[in-house]
C-alpha cells in the first residue's frame, strides 16, 4: 500500500448579514445572501489520502475523536460528488479536523468545516488533473463544492464580504457558488469587529436542513424571499457609502426575521433565550444613549454577534465588560473581526491563500 499524502486547509466561519433561509433543488438558495467572513473562528482540516482500488473510503476525526454523524454526512456528500469528481472512487480518505474556537460555544461550524473540506478536495483534484486552475477558477470550484456540503460554506471561501445567490445587481453572482463582494466597500466597513457573545452552549434544537425544508411550507416564504432581495440591494448601497445607521437597521431586521421564521416554523424553533433578548435590549439602549455605531445579528441559535467598526473598539470593549458579560454563559465571548479568508497550510500543488 502507498503512504498517505496530506493536504491541509484552514477555513473561517462567516456571519450572514443577509440571511440564507430556504432552499430548493440541489442545495440552491431561495434568495441571495451576503456575509462577513470571520478571522479567528476557523476550522483546520488535514486530508490524508492514498489510492485504493476497493472504492471510496472515508474516516473523519474531530479533535482526535471519531465523529460518526459528521463522517456519515461527509461520506454521503462524497458519494454524491462522484459524478463530478470521479477520482474520489479510487481513494481512501482520512480527515482530521479541529476548531480554534471552543466546541462547546454553540457556534455553527458547518461553514468553516465544509469549506475547509471542499478546499482540500479541489486541491487534490488540481494535483490529479496536473493542471493549475487560475486562482479565480479554483475558488469558484471550491465554493461550488462547499455549497453542496452546506450552503453557507460557499461564502467562507472568500475573505471580507461574500455574496451567494443570483442578484441582478451583481452580474457575476450565481446560485451555484459564492463570489467575493467586488463593489468598493467604504472604509468604515472595511475594518469591522464581531464580538460573539456566548449566551448558551446547548446544541440548537432545529437543524438548518430541517429549517430550510420547513420554509417550503411557510406561509410567509414568498414575502421573505422578496424582502431579502430588497434588504440586499439596500445593504449593498450602505456598504459602499458608509451608512452605518441604515446598515444596522437592515442587519437587525434580517436577524429578527430569521428568528421569526424559525419560531413560526416549528415548536422547536424558539432558539432565543432570555439573555439573548437582554443583550439586544442593552445594545439598542446603549446605542441610542451614546450614538455609538454598533448593531447585532444572530445565527440560528441564541448567541449574539455584536458588529462594530474597529475604530469604536475601545468603547465597545468597555460596554461588553460592564453591560453585556453578565448575560453570557460563564462570561464567555469571542473577540473576532472581519478576516481575509482561507489559507492552505500544506498544499502539494502550490501555496495558496485567498
Ligand atoms: O449553511 P446552512 O445550511 O447551515 O444554513 C445556514 C443558515 C444561516 O446560518 C441561519 C444563515 C446563513 O445565511 O448563514
Short mmCIF file of C-alpha atoms and ligand atoms in Angstrom, two decimals:
data_model
loop_
_atom_site.label_atom_id
_atom_site.label_comp_id
_atom_site.label_asym_id
_atom_site.label_seq_id
_atom_site.Cartn_x
_atom_site.Cartn_y
_atom_site.Cartn_z
CA UNK A 1 0.00 0.00 0.00
CA UNK A 2 1.20 3.52 -0.76
CA UNK A 3 1.69 6.06 2.01
CA UNK A 4 -0.93 8.66 2.78
CA UNK A 5 -0.34 12.12 1.30
CA UNK A 6 -1.61 15.18 3.09
CA UNK A 7 -3.29 18.49 2.24
CA UNK A 8 -4.27 20.98 4.96
CA UNK A 9 -6.57 23.98 4.74
CA UNK A 10 -7.65 26.39 7.41
CA UNK A 11 -11.01 27.97 6.69
CA UNK A 12 -13.05 30.57 8.59
CA UNK A 13 -16.62 30.78 9.70
CA UNK A 14 -18.79 33.62 8.39
CA UNK A 15 -21.74 35.56 9.72
CA UNK A 16 -24.59 36.31 7.32
CA UNK A 17 -25.81 39.90 7.21
CA UNK A 18 -28.50 38.99 4.66
CA UNK A 19 -29.63 35.52 5.67
CA UNK A 20 -29.97 32.42 3.55
CA UNK A 21 -33.05 30.62 4.84
CA UNK A 22 -34.90 28.40 2.41
CA UNK A 23 -33.53 26.26 -0.41
CA UNK A 24 -34.74 24.34 -3.44
CA UNK A 25 -33.44 21.81 -5.95
CA UNK A 26 -29.93 20.61 -5.31
CA UNK A 27 -28.93 22.91 -2.46
CA UNK A 28 -29.85 26.11 -4.29
CA UNK A 29 -30.85 29.22 -2.31
CA UNK A 30 -34.32 30.78 -2.48
CA UNK A 31 -32.72 34.20 -2.05
CA UNK A 32 -29.24 35.70 -2.32
CA UNK A 33 -27.30 36.11 0.93
CA UNK A 34 -24.35 38.28 1.92
CA UNK A 35 -21.89 37.59 4.73
CA UNK A 36 -18.85 38.87 6.52
CA UNK A 37 -16.01 36.36 6.80
CA UNK A 38 -14.57 35.99 10.27
CA UNK A 39 -10.91 35.94 11.16
CA UNK A 40 -10.39 33.84 14.29
CA UNK A 41 -13.23 31.31 14.25
CA UNK A 42 -11.63 28.74 11.94
CA UNK A 43 -11.57 25.05 11.20
CA UNK A 44 -8.30 23.38 10.25
CA UNK A 45 -8.75 20.22 8.21
CA UNK A 46 -6.00 17.87 7.13
CA UNK A 47 -6.98 15.46 4.42
CA UNK A 48 -4.85 12.30 4.25
CA UNK A 49 -5.40 10.35 1.04
CA UNK A 50 -3.99 7.34 -0.77
CA UNK A 51 -5.00 5.35 -3.84
CA UNK A 52 -7.24 2.38 -3.05
CA UNK A 53 -8.64 0.08 -5.69
CA UNK A 54 -11.52 -1.02 -3.43
CA UNK A 55 -13.56 2.16 -3.85
CA UNK A 56 -14.19 5.27 -1.76
CA UNK A 57 -13.39 5.00 1.97
CA UNK A 58 -13.82 7.88 4.41
CA UNK A 59 -12.83 8.37 8.06
CA UNK A 60 -13.45 11.60 9.91
CA UNK A 61 -11.84 12.57 13.20
CA UNK A 62 -12.78 15.76 15.02
CA UNK A 63 -10.25 16.87 17.61
CA UNK A 64 -8.79 13.35 17.61
CA UNK A 65 -12.13 11.58 18.10
CA UNK A 66 -14.30 9.70 15.64
CA UNK A 67 -17.36 11.75 14.75
CA UNK A 68 -19.90 9.22 13.49
CA UNK A 69 -22.59 11.71 12.46
CA UNK A 70 -20.27 14.05 10.56
CA UNK A 71 -18.43 11.11 8.99
CA UNK A 72 -21.75 9.87 7.54
CA UNK A 73 -22.53 13.36 6.26
CA UNK A 74 -19.12 13.62 4.54
CA UNK A 75 -19.40 10.11 3.09
CA UNK A 76 -22.84 10.95 1.67
CA UNK A 77 -21.51 14.19 0.23
CA UNK A 78 -18.51 12.47 -1.35
CA UNK A 79 -20.68 9.73 -2.85
CA UNK A 80 -22.90 12.41 -4.34
CA UNK A 81 -19.80 14.16 -5.76
CA UNK A 82 -18.53 11.12 -7.62
CA UNK A 83 -20.01 12.19 -10.95
CA UNK A 84 -18.15 15.47 -10.97
CA UNK A 85 -15.06 14.16 -9.12
CA UNK A 86 -14.70 10.60 -10.45
CA UNK A 87 -11.27 10.19 -8.77
CA UNK A 88 -12.97 10.03 -5.35
CA UNK A 89 -13.87 6.44 -6.07
CA UNK A 90 -10.21 5.44 -6.28
CA UNK A 91 -9.06 6.83 -2.93
CA UNK A 92 -9.12 6.21 0.77
CA UNK A 93 -9.50 9.39 2.86
CA UNK A 94 -8.91 10.25 6.47
CA UNK A 95 -9.89 13.75 7.61
CA UNK A 96 -8.54 15.25 10.82
CA UNK A 97 -10.28 18.43 11.81
CA UNK A 98 -10.16 20.87 14.70
CA UNK A 99 -11.69 24.23 15.51
CA UNK A 100 -9.84 27.07 17.13
CA UNK A 101 -12.98 28.24 18.91
CA UNK A 102 -14.47 26.29 21.81
CA UNK A 103 -16.53 23.36 20.54
CA UNK A 104 -18.93 23.94 23.42
CA UNK A 105 -19.54 27.51 22.25
CA UNK A 106 -22.60 26.56 20.24
CA UNK A 107 -21.24 28.39 17.19
CA UNK A 108 -22.33 26.89 13.89
CA UNK A 109 -19.19 25.34 12.43
CA UNK A 110 -20.59 23.81 9.25
CA UNK A 111 -19.46 26.81 7.18
CA UNK A 112 -15.83 26.57 8.31
CA UNK A 113 -15.64 22.77 8.28
CA UNK A 114 -17.38 22.23 4.92
CA UNK A 115 -15.36 24.98 3.24
CA UNK A 116 -12.08 23.52 4.58
CA UNK A 117 -13.08 20.09 3.27
CA UNK A 118 -14.07 21.47 -0.15
CA UNK A 119 -10.74 23.31 -0.45
CA UNK A 120 -8.85 20.06 0.34
CA UNK A 121 -10.83 18.17 -2.32
CA UNK A 122 -10.31 20.81 -5.01
CA UNK A 123 -6.58 20.96 -4.17
CA UNK A 124 -6.40 17.21 -4.74
CA UNK A 125 -8.41 17.49 -7.95
CA UNK A 126 -5.92 20.07 -9.19
CA UNK A 127 -2.98 17.77 -8.38
CA UNK A 128 -4.59 14.81 -10.14
CA UNK A 129 -5.54 16.83 -13.21
CA UNK A 130 -1.90 18.02 -13.29
CA UNK A 131 -3.14 21.46 -14.17
CA UNK A 132 -3.25 24.61 -12.09
CA UNK A 133 -6.61 26.35 -12.04
CA UNK A 134 -6.48 30.13 -12.14
CA UNK A 135 -6.94 31.48 -8.63
CA UNK A 136 -10.44 32.64 -9.55
CA UNK A 137 -11.46 29.27 -11.01
CA UNK A 138 -10.00 27.39 -8.04
CA UNK A 139 -12.02 29.44 -5.54
CA UNK A 140 -15.18 29.26 -7.67
CA UNK A 141 -14.87 25.48 -7.86
CA UNK A 142 -14.19 25.21 -4.09
CA UNK A 143 -17.19 27.43 -3.36
CA UNK A 144 -19.40 25.26 -5.56
CA UNK A 145 -18.25 22.05 -3.79
CA UNK A 146 -18.59 23.70 -0.35
CA UNK A 147 -22.15 24.76 -1.22
CA UNK A 148 -23.13 21.16 -1.84
CA UNK A 149 -22.00 20.35 1.72
CA UNK A 150 -23.57 23.38 3.40
CA UNK A 151 -24.96 26.46 1.67
CA UNK A 152 -23.34 28.99 3.99
CA UNK A 153 -19.93 27.27 3.49
CA UNK A 154 -19.89 28.52 -0.11
CA UNK A 155 -19.33 32.06 1.27
CA UNK A 156 -16.44 31.11 3.62
CA UNK A 157 -14.17 30.52 0.61
CA UNK A 158 -13.75 34.30 0.27
CA UNK A 159 -12.41 36.91 2.65
CA UNK A 160 -14.13 40.15 3.71
CA UNK A 161 -17.66 40.16 2.28
CA UNK A 162 -19.08 37.39 0.10
CA UNK A 163 -22.33 37.00 -1.79
CA UNK A 164 -24.03 33.75 -2.68
CA UNK A 165 -27.08 33.59 -4.93
CA UNK A 166 -28.09 35.39 -8.09
CA UNK A 167 -28.98 39.05 -7.92
CA UNK A 168 -29.50 41.32 -10.93
CA UNK A 169 -27.29 43.93 -9.23
CA UNK A 170 -24.10 41.88 -9.48
CA UNK A 171 -23.52 40.35 -12.84
CA UNK A 172 -21.17 37.54 -11.79
CA UNK A 173 -23.42 36.39 -8.93
CA UNK A 174 -24.73 32.84 -9.08
CA UNK A 175 -26.86 30.34 -7.19
CA UNK A 176 -24.16 27.71 -7.86
CA UNK A 177 -21.32 29.36 -5.92
CA UNK A 178 -20.48 32.45 -3.93
CA UNK A 179 -18.41 35.37 -5.20
CA UNK A 180 -16.37 37.97 -3.37
CA UNK A 181 -18.25 41.25 -2.93
CA UNK A 182 -16.34 43.27 -5.50
CA UNK A 183 -18.01 46.69 -5.27
CA UNK A 184 -15.88 49.25 -3.41
CA UNK A 185 -16.55 48.99 0.35
CA UNK A 186 -16.44 52.21 2.43
CA UNK A 187 -13.53 52.31 4.89
CA UNK A 188 -15.96 52.15 7.83
CA UNK A 189 -16.99 48.65 6.78
CA UNK A 190 -13.51 47.53 5.69
CA UNK A 191 -12.41 47.03 9.30
CA UNK A 192 -15.27 45.56 11.32
CA UNK A 193 -15.25 43.84 14.69
CA UNK A 194 -17.55 40.96 15.65
CA UNK A 195 -17.86 40.22 19.36
CA UNK A 196 -19.62 36.86 19.61
CA UNK A 197 -21.48 36.86 22.92
CA UNK A 198 -21.99 33.27 24.03
CA UNK A 199 -25.39 33.01 25.64
CA UNK A 200 -25.77 29.25 25.62
CA UNK A 201 -23.61 26.32 24.58
CA UNK A 202 -26.55 23.95 24.26
CA UNK A 203 -26.96 22.26 20.89
CA UNK A 204 -29.62 24.01 18.81
CA UNK A 205 -32.81 22.03 18.50
CA UNK A 206 -33.62 22.76 14.84
CA UNK A 207 -31.03 21.61 12.30
CA UNK A 208 -30.54 24.09 9.48
CA UNK A 209 -31.50 21.45 6.90
CA UNK A 210 -34.85 20.97 8.64
CA UNK A 211 -35.24 24.74 8.95
CA UNK A 212 -34.65 25.28 5.23
CA UNK A 213 -37.08 22.48 4.46
CA UNK A 214 -39.80 23.97 6.67
CA UNK A 215 -39.62 27.17 4.61
CA UNK A 216 -41.15 25.27 1.66
CA UNK A 217 -44.48 25.27 3.52
CA UNK A 218 -44.13 28.54 5.42
CA UNK A 219 -46.98 30.96 4.61
CA UNK A 220 -44.60 33.97 4.59
CA UNK A 221 -41.95 32.34 2.40
CA UNK A 222 -42.54 34.32 -0.81
CA UNK A 223 -42.70 37.64 1.03
CA UNK A 224 -39.48 36.74 2.85
CA UNK A 225 -37.58 36.00 -0.36
CA UNK A 226 -38.68 39.38 -1.77
CA UNK A 227 -37.69 41.11 1.47
CA UNK A 228 -34.22 39.53 1.32
CA UNK A 229 -33.71 40.92 -2.20
CA UNK A 230 -34.80 44.40 -1.12
CA UNK A 231 -32.63 44.27 2.01
CA UNK A 232 -29.65 43.08 -0.05
CA UNK A 233 -29.96 45.94 -2.52
CA UNK A 234 -30.15 48.48 0.31
CA UNK A 235 -27.27 46.88 2.22
CA UNK A 236 -25.02 46.94 -0.84
CA UNK A 237 -25.57 50.70 -1.02
CA UNK A 238 -24.80 51.10 2.73
CA UNK A 239 -21.55 49.17 2.35
CA UNK A 240 -20.44 51.45 -0.44
CA UNK A 241 -21.46 54.81 1.03
CA UNK A 242 -20.61 54.02 4.68
CA UNK A 243 -24.16 54.47 6.04
CA UNK A 244 -23.96 52.65 9.38
CA UNK A 245 -27.42 53.66 10.61
CA UNK A 246 -29.22 52.03 7.69
CA UNK A 247 -26.78 49.09 7.81
CA UNK A 248 -27.76 48.47 11.46
CA UNK A 249 -31.48 48.66 10.64
CA UNK A 250 -31.19 46.10 7.82
CA UNK A 251 -28.84 43.71 9.62
CA UNK A 252 -31.01 43.64 12.76
CA UNK A 253 -34.14 43.24 10.67
CA UNK A 254 -32.58 40.24 8.92
CA UNK A 255 -31.62 38.59 12.24
CA UNK A 256 -35.08 39.04 13.73
CA UNK A 257 -36.76 37.92 10.51
CA UNK A 258 -34.72 34.69 10.59
CA UNK A 259 -35.89 34.02 14.13
CA UNK A 260 -39.49 34.97 13.35
CA UNK A 261 -39.45 32.39 10.57
CA UNK A 262 -37.83 29.83 12.87
CA UNK A 263 -40.33 30.41 15.65
CA UNK A 264 -43.31 30.16 13.32
CA UNK A 265 -41.99 27.07 11.51
CA UNK A 266 -41.85 24.60 14.34
CA UNK A 267 -42.28 24.25 18.10
CA UNK A 268 -38.52 23.68 18.34
CA UNK A 269 -37.75 26.94 16.56
CA UNK A 270 -37.74 29.17 19.61
CA UNK A 271 -33.96 29.40 19.97
CA UNK A 272 -33.74 32.83 21.58
CA UNK A 273 -33.02 32.81 25.33
CA UNK A 274 -33.95 35.47 27.86
CA UNK A 275 -30.30 36.60 27.89
CA UNK A 276 -30.32 36.96 24.09
CA UNK A 277 -33.15 39.48 24.48
CA UNK A 278 -31.40 41.24 27.39
CA UNK A 279 -28.29 41.70 25.22
CA UNK A 280 -30.34 43.02 22.27
CA UNK A 281 -32.07 45.42 24.61
CA UNK A 282 -28.77 46.66 26.05
CA UNK A 283 -27.24 47.14 22.60
CA UNK A 284 -30.18 49.21 21.40
CA UNK A 285 -30.34 51.24 24.63
CA UNK A 286 -26.58 51.93 24.69
CA UNK A 287 -26.62 52.88 21.00
CA UNK A 288 -29.38 55.43 21.50
CA UNK A 289 -27.71 56.79 24.69
CA UNK A 290 -24.26 57.21 23.14
CA UNK A 291 -24.74 57.25 19.35
CA UNK A 292 -22.07 54.54 19.14
CA UNK A 293 -22.01 52.66 15.84
CA UNK A 294 -22.83 49.06 16.59
CA UNK A 295 -25.56 46.56 15.87
CA UNK A 296 -26.42 42.94 16.47
CA UNK A 297 -27.06 39.93 14.34
CA UNK A 298 -27.94 36.32 15.14
CA UNK A 299 -27.30 32.94 13.64
CA UNK A 300 -29.88 30.14 14.01
CA UNK A 301 -29.13 30.00 17.74
CA UNK A 302 -29.16 32.12 20.91
CA UNK A 303 -25.68 33.72 20.67
CA UNK A 304 -25.43 37.37 19.69
CA UNK A 305 -22.91 38.80 17.22
CA UNK A 306 -22.16 42.42 18.08
CA UNK A 307 -20.87 44.16 14.95
CA UNK A 308 -18.98 47.46 15.10
CA UNK A 309 -16.38 49.44 13.13
CA UNK A 310 -12.98 48.68 14.69
CA UNK A 311 -12.49 52.42 15.20
CA UNK A 312 -15.08 52.16 18.05
CA UNK A 313 -13.24 49.22 19.66
CA UNK A 314 -12.21 50.75 22.98
CA UNK A 315 -15.71 51.97 23.84
CA UNK A 316 -17.27 48.70 22.70
CA UNK A 317 -14.87 46.69 24.90
CA UNK A 318 -15.94 48.71 27.95
CA UNK A 319 -19.58 48.25 27.01
CA UNK A 320 -19.14 44.47 26.76
CA UNK A 321 -17.29 44.26 30.07
CA UNK A 322 -19.64 46.42 32.08
CA UNK A 323 -23.03 45.76 30.49
CA UNK A 324 -23.05 42.54 28.49
CA UNK A 325 -20.81 39.93 30.11
CA UNK A 326 -23.32 39.28 32.87
CA UNK A 327 -25.68 37.83 30.24
CA UNK A 328 -23.07 35.46 28.75
CA UNK A 329 -22.68 31.85 29.85
CA UNK A 330 -19.62 31.80 32.14
CA UNK A 331 -18.90 35.32 30.87
CA UNK A 332 -17.64 33.78 27.61
CA UNK A 333 -17.35 35.70 24.36
CA UNK A 334 -15.15 35.53 21.27
CA UNK A 335 -13.29 38.62 20.13
CA UNK A 336 -13.43 38.22 16.37
CA UNK A 337 -13.35 40.51 13.36
CA UNK A 338 -13.56 40.58 9.59
CA UNK A 339 -10.99 38.23 8.05
CA UNK A 340 -9.15 37.60 4.81
CA UNK A 341 -10.36 34.06 4.08
CA UNK A 342 -8.95 30.53 3.95
CA UNK A 343 -5.27 29.62 3.95
CA UNK A 344 -3.64 26.47 2.65
CA UNK A 345 -1.04 25.44 5.21
CA UNK A 346 0.05 22.23 3.42
CA UNK A 347 -0.68 22.28 -0.27
CA UNK A 348 1.06 19.88 -2.61
CA UNK A 349 0.42 21.81 -5.79
CA UNK A 350 1.18 25.32 -4.64
CA UNK A 351 0.84 27.58 -1.64
CA UNK A 352 -2.42 29.50 -1.82
CA UNK A 353 -4.32 31.96 0.21
CA UNK A 354 -7.43 33.80 -0.87
O1 LIG B 1 -25.49 26.50 5.55
P1 LIG B 1 -26.61 26.04 6.36
O2 LIG B 1 -27.45 25.03 5.64
O3 LIG B 1 -26.13 25.55 7.72
O4 LIG B 1 -27.59 27.27 6.63
C1 LIG B 1 -27.16 28.40 7.32
C2 LIG B 1 -28.26 29.30 7.61
C3 LIG B 1 -27.94 30.50 8.49
O5 LIG B 1 -26.70 30.36 9.14
C4 LIG B 1 -29.03 30.63 9.54
C5 LIG B 1 -27.96 31.78 7.66
C6 LIG B 1 -26.79 32.00 6.75
O6 LIG B 1 -27.01 32.56 5.68
O7 LIG B 1 -25.65 31.64 7.10
#
